[in-house]
Amino acid sequence: MFLTNMSLPRRTFLQGVGATIALPLLEAMLPAFKASAAAEPVRRFGAVYVPHGKLMSNWTPLTPGADFDYPRILKPLEPFRSQVSIISGLSGPPIVANGGHAVAPSGYLSGHSPKQTEGEDILAATTIDQIIAKKIGQSTPLPSLEVATEDFSTSLGACDTGYSCVYMNTISWAGPTSPLPMEVNPRRVFERLFGKPGTPERRLQRLQENRSILDSVTESTGRLQKTLGARDQAKLTDYLDNVREIERRIQQAEKTAASDVNLPDAPIGPPEAYPEHVAMLFDLIAVAFQADITRVATFMMARDVSSRPFPQIDVPDPHHALSHESNRGNDPIKIEKFTKVNTYMVQMFASFVQKLQSTNDGAGSLLDHSVLLYGSGMSNGNLHSHAPLPIAVVGGGAGTMKGNRHIVKPDLTPIENLHVSLAQRSGVEIETFGRSTSPIDI
């Protein structure tokens, strides 16, 4: 831990054995940076992907402009109306005869159709999150963070007709031939953010003793607390309690998963319960934003052709099959079930938005200073169409975004027009990207 007589450096850490805990923005860090902090709040960018499109009739608002009525699927986002824009008319990569499920995730943040191949000669395009990370992520411990709930990275060959599985395993590409792996295990994400994983024996010991990684920084925490004012002490306590609670939930999930395992060779796998898994990963992104460990994050809430059911909302049907059956439009029961799944996904995202809104970040909240993209690279799941895409933009963009609007663009407007705008609101001055023609005023 490093201290000065005047103020805490913004990059202050709590150090312990196998742990390095970054801190949130405290008032004690502001005196030396007060002018610049007020003028230039830290900006974050996040992109959340869901597969199989949406039931567009229950997603798209009926009227353009401000103060529109929220359709059923979007209802969970209505409490954040002032920082939500729904954008209609956008198109992903051109529709192809095959590969709808491969093109959707790989083109979500690039607008680019990947090369049709089942071999190792993959070719896609750099995604906008990585363009942003190169600008705003180089001063943080992690330039970007990529997470998902399903791991198909060991799949070989084709996962869609004529397309390598690689295209469906990530939405983030550092370059045309460099797909970034998505981490599915919350334990690995937690230890990447806050501490070294250690040996399998040490991991198991900590798991069995129900000890927190924060226990190793108790001494440095106590020293720091003595130097802080009352409000900073309360903020630090809340932050560390949040980190401890996330770890407790991870440990509890691991105990359940490892009840008959003596010694894991690697961190134990993700929770079996899908909503618990999603919530953990969203909370880890939120705390990484809060501590400025990363400013760019991408999250695949599910993978294309996922057959995951949703028994927690009384939908036992596989997600992929349901997206086909409901979009045929002749089965009201299937339509209702798919609408419930769509709404449920938005609801989980809305909980993350609420977390950001309730987290102080200097002169505003994390939500005020974030630019969030939520949506799918597919429109109609039965047709595998890539237009019009279901897209929502959420956040304040550090005062640069308007919100409370349904923006209707001409049909087949390239999604790259939005990508340019997202980058600009995140502090990256670019004018063109992919097929873009002009940025969208968000």
Short mmCIF file of C-alpha atoms in Angstrom, two decimals:
data_model
loop_
_atom_site.label_atom_id
_atom_site.label_comp_id
_atom_site.label_asym_id
_atom_site.label_seq_id
_atom_site.Cartn_x
_atom_site.Cartn_y
_atom_site.Cartn_z
CA MET A 1 0.00 0.00 0.00
CA PHE A 2 1.34 3.41 -0.99
CA LEU A 3 0.41 6.63 0.80
CA THR A 4 1.33 10.30 0.36
CA ASN A 5 1.01 13.20 2.76
CA MET A 6 -1.47 14.95 0.52
CA SER A 7 -3.72 12.21 -0.81
CA LEU A 8 -3.98 8.60 -1.84
CA PRO A 9 -2.80 7.77 -5.34
CA ARG A 10 -5.65 6.59 -7.57
CA ARG A 11 -3.76 3.33 -8.02
CA THR A 12 -3.69 2.30 -4.36
CA PHE A 13 -3.80 -1.43 -3.60
CA LEU A 14 -4.25 -3.54 -0.50
CA GLN A 15 -1.49 -6.13 -0.54
CA GLY A 16 -1.60 -9.57 1.05
CA VAL A 17 -0.27 -13.05 0.49
CA GLY A 18 -1.59 -14.06 -2.92
CA ALA A 19 -3.90 -11.05 -3.14
CA THR A 20 -3.82 -7.56 -4.63
CA ILE A 21 -7.03 -5.65 -3.97
CA ALA A 22 -7.60 -2.51 -6.02
CA LEU A 23 -9.69 0.21 -4.39
CA PRO A 24 -12.69 2.19 -5.59
CA LEU A 25 -12.48 5.94 -6.09
CA LEU A 26 -12.28 7.52 -2.63
CA GLU A 27 -12.48 11.17 -1.61
CA ALA A 28 -8.94 10.86 -0.27
CA MET A 29 -7.79 10.26 -3.84
CA LEU A 30 -9.35 13.44 -5.19
CA PRO A 31 -7.35 16.43 -3.88
CA ALA A 32 -4.39 15.87 -6.17
CA PHE A 33 -6.67 15.18 -9.14
CA LYS A 34 -9.73 17.27 -8.29
CA ALA A 35 -9.76 19.41 -11.43
CA SER A 36 -9.04 16.61 -13.85
CA ALA A 37 -11.38 14.19 -12.06
CA ALA A 38 -14.24 16.64 -12.35
CA ALA A 39 -13.54 17.36 -16.00
CA GLU A 40 -12.77 13.81 -17.11
CA PRO A 41 -14.66 11.08 -15.28
CA VAL A 42 -13.46 7.58 -16.02
CA ARG A 43 -15.57 5.99 -18.78
CA ARG A 44 -16.46 2.31 -19.05
CA PHE A 45 -17.79 0.26 -21.92
CA GLY A 46 -19.69 -3.00 -21.68
CA ALA A 47 -21.29 -5.22 -24.32
CA VAL A 48 -23.78 -7.96 -23.43
CA TYR A 49 -24.81 -10.58 -25.99
CA VAL A 50 -27.80 -12.92 -26.02
CA PRO A 51 -28.31 -15.55 -28.75
CA HIS A 52 -31.24 -16.53 -30.98
CA GLY A 53 -32.65 -13.04 -31.41
CA LYS A 54 -35.85 -11.80 -29.79
CA LEU A 55 -39.54 -11.97 -30.51
CA MET A 56 -39.39 -8.62 -32.25
CA SER A 57 -43.13 -7.95 -31.96
CA ASN A 58 -42.73 -7.90 -28.17
CA TRP A 59 -39.42 -6.03 -28.26
CA THR A 60 -39.89 -3.09 -30.63
CA PRO A 61 -41.64 0.02 -29.25
CA LEU A 62 -44.66 1.09 -31.32
CA THR A 63 -43.68 4.76 -31.53
CA PRO A 64 -40.40 6.60 -32.16
CA GLY A 65 -39.02 9.43 -30.07
CA ALA A 66 -39.13 10.11 -26.35
CA ASP A 67 -41.49 8.79 -23.68
CA PHE A 68 -42.44 5.69 -25.67
CA ASP A 69 -44.35 2.83 -24.09
CA TYR A 70 -42.08 -0.02 -23.11
CA PRO A 71 -43.02 -3.34 -24.72
CA ARG A 72 -43.18 -6.40 -22.50
CA ILE A 73 -39.65 -7.69 -23.12
CA LEU A 74 -38.11 -4.29 -22.39
CA LYS A 75 -40.17 -3.57 -19.26
CA PRO A 76 -37.35 -4.44 -16.83
CA LEU A 77 -35.35 -1.51 -18.25
CA GLU A 78 -38.13 1.06 -17.84
CA PRO A 79 -36.94 2.24 -14.38
CA PHE A 80 -33.79 3.50 -16.13
CA ARG A 81 -35.71 5.24 -18.93
CA SER A 82 -33.66 8.43 -18.73
CA GLN A 83 -30.54 6.47 -19.66
CA VAL A 84 -32.00 3.96 -22.13
CA SER A 85 -32.22 4.23 -25.91
CA ILE A 86 -33.77 1.53 -28.09
CA ILE A 87 -32.43 1.57 -31.63
CA SER A 88 -34.41 -0.02 -34.45
CA GLY A 89 -33.50 -0.66 -38.08
CA LEU A 90 -29.92 -1.80 -37.56
CA SER A 91 -28.45 -4.64 -39.57
CA GLY A 92 -25.64 -7.05 -38.81
CA PRO A 93 -23.53 -8.68 -41.52
CA PRO A 94 -25.34 -9.61 -44.74
CA ILE A 95 -27.60 -12.66 -44.55
CA VAL A 96 -25.89 -15.77 -45.83
CA ALA A 97 -27.27 -19.11 -46.96
CA ASN A 98 -25.56 -20.86 -44.06
CA GLY A 99 -23.89 -19.80 -40.85
CA GLY A 100 -26.60 -17.67 -39.28
CA HIS A 101 -25.54 -18.76 -35.81
CA ALA A 102 -21.84 -18.31 -36.55
CA VAL A 103 -22.20 -14.89 -38.14
CA ALA A 104 -24.42 -13.51 -35.34
CA PRO A 105 -21.89 -13.54 -32.45
CA SER A 106 -18.79 -12.90 -34.56
CA GLY A 107 -20.45 -9.93 -36.27
CA TYR A 108 -22.17 -8.44 -33.19
CA LEU A 109 -19.29 -6.09 -32.35
CA SER A 110 -17.73 -5.90 -35.80
CA GLY A 111 -20.54 -5.96 -38.38
CA HIS A 112 -18.29 -8.27 -40.37
CA SER A 113 -19.09 -11.66 -41.90
CA PRO A 114 -16.39 -14.17 -40.97
CA LYS A 115 -14.71 -16.41 -43.48
CA GLN A 116 -16.65 -19.61 -44.10
CA THR A 117 -14.28 -22.35 -43.02
CA GLU A 118 -14.28 -25.42 -40.83
CA GLY A 119 -10.49 -25.43 -40.55
CA GLU A 120 -7.86 -23.39 -38.78
CA ASP A 121 -7.81 -20.62 -41.40
CA ILE A 122 -10.32 -18.52 -39.48
CA LEU A 123 -10.75 -14.89 -40.42
CA ALA A 124 -13.10 -12.35 -38.86
CA ALA A 125 -12.49 -8.71 -37.84
CA THR A 126 -11.33 -6.64 -34.90
CA THR A 127 -14.32 -5.83 -32.69
CA ILE A 128 -15.26 -2.40 -31.39
CA ASP A 129 -14.69 -3.36 -27.75
CA GLN A 130 -11.03 -3.95 -28.55
CA ILE A 131 -10.78 -0.66 -30.44
CA ILE A 132 -12.10 1.00 -27.28
CA ALA A 133 -9.82 -1.04 -25.01
CA LYS A 134 -6.75 0.09 -26.94
CA LYS A 135 -7.68 3.68 -26.09
CA ILE A 136 -9.14 3.61 -22.57
CA GLY A 137 -7.96 0.25 -21.22
CA GLN A 138 -4.20 0.56 -21.32
CA SER A 139 -3.82 2.19 -17.89
CA THR A 140 -5.78 -0.50 -16.04
CA PRO A 141 -4.51 -3.89 -14.84
CA LEU A 142 -6.78 -5.62 -17.38
CA PRO A 143 -7.28 -3.83 -20.72
CA SER A 144 -10.51 -5.81 -21.15
CA LEU A 145 -12.48 -8.61 -19.54
CA GLU A 146 -14.37 -11.30 -21.48
CA VAL A 147 -16.83 -13.65 -19.74
CA ALA A 148 -19.55 -16.13 -20.69
CA THR A 149 -21.81 -18.76 -19.14
CA GLU A 150 -21.11 -21.65 -21.51
CA ASP A 151 -17.81 -23.17 -22.57
CA PHE A 152 -17.68 -24.73 -26.00
CA SER A 153 -14.05 -23.83 -26.61
CA THR A 154 -13.10 -27.50 -26.84
CA SER A 155 -15.52 -28.07 -29.71
CA LEU A 156 -13.73 -28.89 -32.93
CA GLY A 157 -14.76 -28.66 -36.54
CA ALA A 158 -18.03 -27.00 -37.51
CA CYS A 159 -20.61 -25.79 -35.00
CA ASP A 160 -22.69 -24.23 -37.77
CA THR A 161 -22.93 -25.29 -41.39
CA GLY A 162 -19.50 -24.67 -42.89
CA TYR A 163 -18.29 -22.48 -40.02
CA SER A 164 -15.69 -23.18 -37.38
CA CYS A 165 -16.81 -23.42 -33.76
CA VAL A 166 -14.40 -20.58 -32.99
CA TYR A 167 -16.84 -18.06 -34.43
CA MET A 168 -19.50 -19.03 -31.88
CA ASN A 169 -17.27 -19.11 -28.80
CA THR A 170 -16.62 -15.39 -28.39
CA ILE A 171 -17.91 -11.96 -29.39
CA SER A 172 -14.53 -10.29 -28.89
CA TRP A 173 -11.67 -10.32 -31.42
CA ALA A 174 -8.34 -8.56 -30.86
CA GLY A 175 -7.62 -8.94 -34.57
CA PRO A 176 -8.97 -10.75 -37.65
CA THR A 177 -7.30 -14.00 -36.60
CA SER A 178 -7.27 -13.44 -32.81
CA PRO A 179 -10.48 -14.46 -31.05
CA LEU A 180 -10.38 -13.72 -27.32
CA PRO A 181 -11.40 -16.58 -25.01
CA MET A 182 -14.42 -15.99 -22.78
CA GLU A 183 -13.96 -17.10 -19.16
CA VAL A 184 -16.93 -19.00 -17.74
CA ASN A 185 -15.64 -19.80 -14.26
CA PRO A 186 -16.37 -17.06 -11.67
CA ARG A 187 -13.54 -18.34 -9.47
CA ARG A 188 -11.00 -17.78 -12.25
CA VAL A 189 -12.44 -14.33 -12.91
CA PHE A 190 -12.32 -13.44 -9.20
CA GLU A 191 -8.72 -14.54 -8.82
CA ARG A 192 -7.74 -12.80 -12.02
CA LEU A 193 -9.13 -9.59 -10.54
CA PHE A 194 -7.95 -9.94 -6.94
CA GLY A 195 -5.40 -12.64 -6.35
CA LYS A 196 -3.28 -15.54 -7.46
CA PRO A 197 -5.06 -18.90 -7.58
CA GLY A 198 -2.23 -20.76 -5.81
CA THR A 199 -1.77 -24.49 -5.81
CA PRO A 200 -4.71 -26.91 -5.94
CA GLU A 201 -3.99 -27.78 -2.30
CA ARG A 202 -4.21 -24.13 -1.20
CA ARG A 203 -7.39 -23.59 -3.18
CA LEU A 204 -8.97 -26.61 -1.58
CA GLN A 205 -7.84 -25.57 1.89
CA ARG A 206 -9.35 -22.11 1.50
CA LEU A 207 -12.53 -23.67 0.16
CA GLN A 208 -12.83 -26.11 3.07
CA GLU A 209 -12.07 -23.46 5.70
CA ASN A 210 -14.48 -20.97 4.11
CA ARG A 211 -11.73 -18.35 4.20
CA SER A 212 -11.80 -15.23 2.08
CA ILE A 213 -8.92 -13.94 0.02
CA LEU A 214 -9.58 -10.65 1.84
CA ASP A 215 -8.35 -12.23 5.08
CA SER A 216 -4.82 -11.86 3.74
CA VAL A 217 -5.15 -8.06 3.45
CA THR A 218 -6.63 -7.45 6.92
CA GLU A 219 -3.50 -5.72 8.20
CA SER A 220 -3.15 -3.31 5.28
CA THR A 221 -6.90 -2.64 5.38
CA GLY A 222 -6.66 -1.60 9.02
CA ARG A 223 -3.76 0.75 8.33
CA LEU A 224 -5.61 2.35 5.43
CA GLN A 225 -8.85 2.80 7.39
CA LYS A 226 -7.00 4.91 9.98
CA THR A 227 -6.03 7.45 7.29
CA LEU A 228 -9.53 7.88 5.84
CA GLY A 229 -12.43 10.14 6.67
CA ALA A 230 -15.78 8.76 7.80
CA ARG A 231 -17.37 8.70 4.33
CA ASP A 232 -14.37 7.00 2.76
CA GLN A 233 -14.29 4.46 5.58
CA ALA A 234 -17.94 3.62 4.93
CA LYS A 235 -17.38 3.41 1.19
CA LEU A 236 -14.35 1.16 1.58
CA THR A 237 -16.24 -1.08 4.00
CA ASP A 238 -19.16 -1.40 1.59
CA TYR A 239 -16.82 -2.20 -1.29
CA LEU A 240 -14.87 -4.87 0.59
CA ASP A 241 -18.11 -6.35 1.93
CA ASN A 242 -19.32 -6.61 -1.65
CA VAL A 243 -16.11 -8.35 -2.74
CA ARG A 244 -16.36 -10.72 0.22
CA GLU A 245 -19.99 -11.52 -0.58
CA ILE A 246 -19.17 -12.32 -4.20
CA GLU A 247 -16.41 -14.65 -3.04
CA ARG A 248 -18.75 -16.24 -0.48
CA ARG A 249 -21.25 -17.01 -3.23
CA ILE A 250 -18.50 -18.49 -5.39
CA GLN A 251 -17.29 -20.64 -2.50
CA GLN A 252 -20.80 -21.85 -1.77
CA ALA A 253 -21.29 -22.84 -5.39
CA GLU A 254 -17.94 -24.62 -5.36
CA LYS A 255 -18.81 -26.56 -2.22
CA THR A 256 -21.96 -27.79 -3.90
CA ALA A 257 -20.11 -28.71 -7.08
CA ALA A 258 -17.21 -30.34 -5.21
CA SER A 259 -19.13 -32.36 -2.63
CA ASP A 260 -17.63 -35.58 -3.96
CA VAL A 261 -14.31 -34.17 -5.19
CA ASN A 262 -11.20 -34.56 -3.06
CA LEU A 263 -8.74 -32.34 -4.84
CA PRO A 264 -9.37 -30.18 -7.89
CA ASP A 265 -6.57 -29.71 -10.39
CA ALA A 266 -8.01 -26.33 -11.31
CA PRO A 267 -10.59 -23.95 -9.89
CA ILE A 268 -13.88 -25.79 -9.62
CA GLY A 269 -16.42 -25.16 -12.35
CA PRO A 270 -19.18 -22.56 -12.52
CA PRO A 271 -22.46 -22.78 -10.58
CA GLU A 272 -25.05 -25.21 -11.84
CA ALA A 273 -27.86 -22.68 -11.43
CA TYR A 274 -27.95 -20.38 -14.45
CA PRO A 275 -29.30 -17.22 -12.73
CA GLU A 276 -26.69 -17.57 -10.00
CA HIS A 277 -23.96 -17.93 -12.62
CA VAL A 278 -25.14 -14.86 -14.55
CA ALA A 279 -25.46 -12.76 -11.38
CA MET A 280 -21.94 -13.65 -10.24
CA LEU A 281 -20.39 -12.66 -13.56
CA PHE A 282 -22.34 -9.40 -13.72
CA ASP A 283 -21.29 -8.58 -10.14
CA LEU A 284 -17.66 -9.31 -10.99
CA ILE A 285 -17.85 -6.93 -13.95
CA ALA A 286 -19.41 -4.27 -11.71
CA VAL A 287 -16.73 -4.55 -9.04
CA ALA A 288 -14.01 -4.56 -11.71
CA PHE A 289 -15.46 -1.31 -13.06
CA GLN A 290 -15.72 0.13 -9.55
CA ALA A 291 -12.10 -0.64 -8.67
CA ASP A 292 -10.91 0.46 -12.13
CA ILE A 293 -9.37 -2.96 -12.76
CA THR A 294 -10.83 -2.82 -16.23
CA ARG A 295 -12.89 -0.32 -18.20
CA VAL A 296 -14.02 -2.65 -21.00
CA ALA A 297 -16.02 -5.85 -20.54
CA THR A 298 -17.95 -8.22 -22.79
CA PHE A 299 -20.41 -10.88 -21.65
CA MET A 300 -22.06 -13.70 -23.60
CA MET A 301 -25.09 -14.53 -21.47
CA ALA A 302 -25.56 -17.66 -23.56
CA ARG A 303 -24.11 -19.21 -26.69
CA ASP A 304 -25.80 -19.66 -30.05
CA VAL A 305 -27.54 -23.03 -30.52
CA SER A 306 -27.62 -23.35 -26.74
CA SER A 307 -30.21 -25.89 -25.65
CA ARG A 308 -30.43 -24.49 -22.13
CA PRO A 309 -33.92 -24.72 -20.58
CA PHE A 310 -35.28 -22.20 -18.09
CA PRO A 311 -37.12 -24.16 -15.40
CA GLN A 312 -36.85 -21.22 -13.00
CA ILE A 313 -39.45 -19.38 -15.11
CA ASP A 314 -41.43 -22.52 -15.98
CA VAL A 315 -39.94 -22.85 -19.46
CA PRO A 316 -38.46 -26.36 -19.81
CA ASP A 317 -38.02 -25.98 -23.58
CA PRO A 318 -34.49 -25.69 -25.05
CA HIS A 319 -33.65 -22.09 -25.91
CA HIS A 320 -32.55 -22.76 -29.50
CA ALA A 321 -35.54 -24.89 -30.46
CA LEU A 322 -37.90 -22.41 -28.83
CA SER A 323 -36.48 -19.55 -30.90
CA HIS A 324 -37.49 -21.41 -34.07
CA GLU A 325 -40.89 -22.60 -32.89
CA SER A 326 -42.01 -19.24 -31.49
CA ASN A 327 -40.93 -17.19 -34.50
CA ARG A 328 -43.03 -19.31 -36.83
CA GLY A 329 -45.93 -17.45 -35.25
CA ASN A 330 -48.52 -20.22 -35.20
CA ASP A 331 -48.22 -21.50 -31.63
CA PRO A 332 -49.30 -19.04 -28.92
CA ILE A 333 -47.87 -21.25 -26.17
CA LYS A 334 -44.41 -21.22 -27.76
CA ILE A 335 -44.68 -17.47 -28.38
CA GLU A 336 -45.47 -16.93 -24.71
CA LYS A 337 -42.56 -19.10 -23.59
CA PHE A 338 -40.03 -17.38 -25.83
CA THR A 339 -41.29 -13.98 -24.70
CA LYS A 340 -40.76 -15.08 -21.08
CA VAL A 341 -37.19 -16.15 -21.87
CA ASN A 342 -36.48 -12.86 -23.67
CA THR A 343 -37.89 -10.86 -20.76
CA TYR A 344 -35.96 -12.92 -18.23
CA MET A 345 -32.67 -12.18 -19.98
CA VAL A 346 -33.43 -8.44 -19.96
CA GLN A 347 -34.40 -8.70 -16.30
CA MET A 348 -31.01 -10.16 -15.38
CA PHE A 349 -29.28 -7.42 -17.36
CA ALA A 350 -31.46 -4.80 -15.61
CA SER A 351 -30.20 -6.06 -12.22
CA PHE A 352 -26.68 -5.30 -13.41
CA VAL A 353 -27.77 -1.83 -14.55
CA GLN A 354 -29.29 -1.25 -11.11
CA LYS A 355 -26.01 -2.29 -9.50
CA LEU A 356 -24.11 0.27 -11.56
CA GLN A 357 -26.68 2.96 -10.80
CA SER A 358 -26.38 2.40 -7.06
CA THR A 359 -22.56 2.44 -7.05
CA ASN A 360 -21.00 5.84 -6.44
CA ASP A 361 -18.24 6.88 -8.82
CA GLY A 362 -17.05 10.34 -7.91
CA ALA A 363 -19.42 12.96 -9.28
CA GLY A 364 -22.04 10.42 -10.35
CA SER A 365 -22.60 6.69 -10.48
CA LEU A 366 -20.96 3.92 -12.45
CA LEU A 367 -24.01 3.93 -14.71
CA ASP A 368 -23.61 7.66 -15.33
CA HIS A 369 -20.09 7.03 -16.59
CA SER A 370 -20.75 3.85 -18.56
CA VAL A 371 -21.79 3.00 -22.11
CA LEU A 372 -23.58 -0.37 -22.25
CA LEU A 373 -24.73 -2.29 -25.30
CA TYR A 374 -27.33 -5.03 -24.89
CA GLY A 375 -28.74 -7.13 -27.70
CA SER A 376 -28.33 -9.96 -30.14
CA GLY A 377 -26.60 -10.51 -33.46
CA MET A 378 -29.78 -12.18 -34.71
CA SER A 379 -33.30 -10.91 -35.25
CA ASN A 380 -35.75 -13.69 -36.16
CA GLY A 381 -34.41 -16.94 -34.73
CA ASN A 382 -36.36 -19.08 -37.16
CA LEU A 383 -35.09 -17.27 -40.24
CA HIS A 384 -31.58 -16.69 -38.84
CA SER A 385 -31.96 -13.12 -40.05
CA HIS A 386 -29.55 -10.40 -39.02
CA ALA A 387 -31.94 -7.46 -39.43
CA PRO A 388 -33.57 -5.66 -37.77
CA LEU A 389 -31.48 -6.34 -34.69
CA PRO A 390 -32.81 -5.98 -31.14
CA ILE A 391 -30.49 -3.35 -29.68
CA ALA A 392 -30.57 -1.30 -26.48
CA VAL A 393 -27.99 1.26 -25.36
CA VAL A 394 -27.87 2.08 -21.66
CA GLY A 395 -25.86 4.52 -19.55
CA GLY A 396 -24.87 8.14 -19.32
CA GLY A 397 -21.57 8.05 -21.19
CA ALA A 398 -20.16 10.61 -18.75
CA GLY A 399 -22.80 13.12 -19.80
CA THR A 400 -22.58 12.47 -23.54
CA MET A 401 -25.67 10.26 -24.02
CA LYS A 402 -29.29 11.43 -24.14
CA GLY A 403 -31.48 8.45 -23.25
CA ASN A 404 -35.29 8.15 -23.11
CA ARG A 405 -35.58 7.61 -26.86
CA HIS A 406 -36.65 5.06 -29.41
CA ILE A 407 -34.37 5.82 -32.35
CA VAL A 408 -35.70 4.44 -35.63
CA LYS A 409 -33.17 4.23 -38.45
CA PRO A 410 -33.85 3.22 -42.07
CA ASP A 411 -33.97 -0.52 -42.63
CA LEU A 412 -30.58 -2.21 -43.07
CA THR A 413 -28.62 0.61 -41.45
CA PRO A 414 -25.20 -0.93 -40.68
CA ILE A 415 -24.71 -1.69 -37.00
CA GLU A 416 -21.24 -0.21 -37.42
CA ASN A 417 -22.90 3.23 -37.42
CA LEU A 418 -23.78 2.51 -33.79
CA HIS A 419 -20.33 1.08 -33.10
CA VAL A 420 -18.77 4.39 -34.10
CA SER A 421 -21.10 6.22 -31.72
CA LEU A 422 -20.40 3.80 -28.86
CA ALA A 423 -16.67 4.33 -29.31
CA GLN A 424 -17.06 8.11 -29.41
CA ARG A 425 -19.16 8.14 -26.23
CA SER A 426 -16.50 5.95 -24.61
CA GLY A 427 -13.81 8.51 -25.36
CA VAL A 428 -12.42 7.13 -28.61
CA GLU A 429 -12.30 9.54 -31.51
CA ILE A 430 -12.97 7.45 -34.60
CA GLU A 431 -15.01 8.49 -37.62
CA THR A 432 -15.52 5.20 -39.46
CA PHE A 433 -15.64 1.49 -38.66
CA GLY A 434 -16.37 -1.36 -41.02
CA ARG A 435 -19.35 -0.57 -43.25
CA SER A 436 -20.31 2.57 -41.30
CA THR A 437 -21.76 5.51 -43.17
CA SER A 438 -22.43 7.98 -40.35
CA PRO A 439 -22.60 7.78 -36.55
CA ILE A 440 -25.93 7.59 -34.73
CA ASP A 441 -26.81 10.41 -32.34
CA ILE A 442 -27.26 8.49 -29.11
#
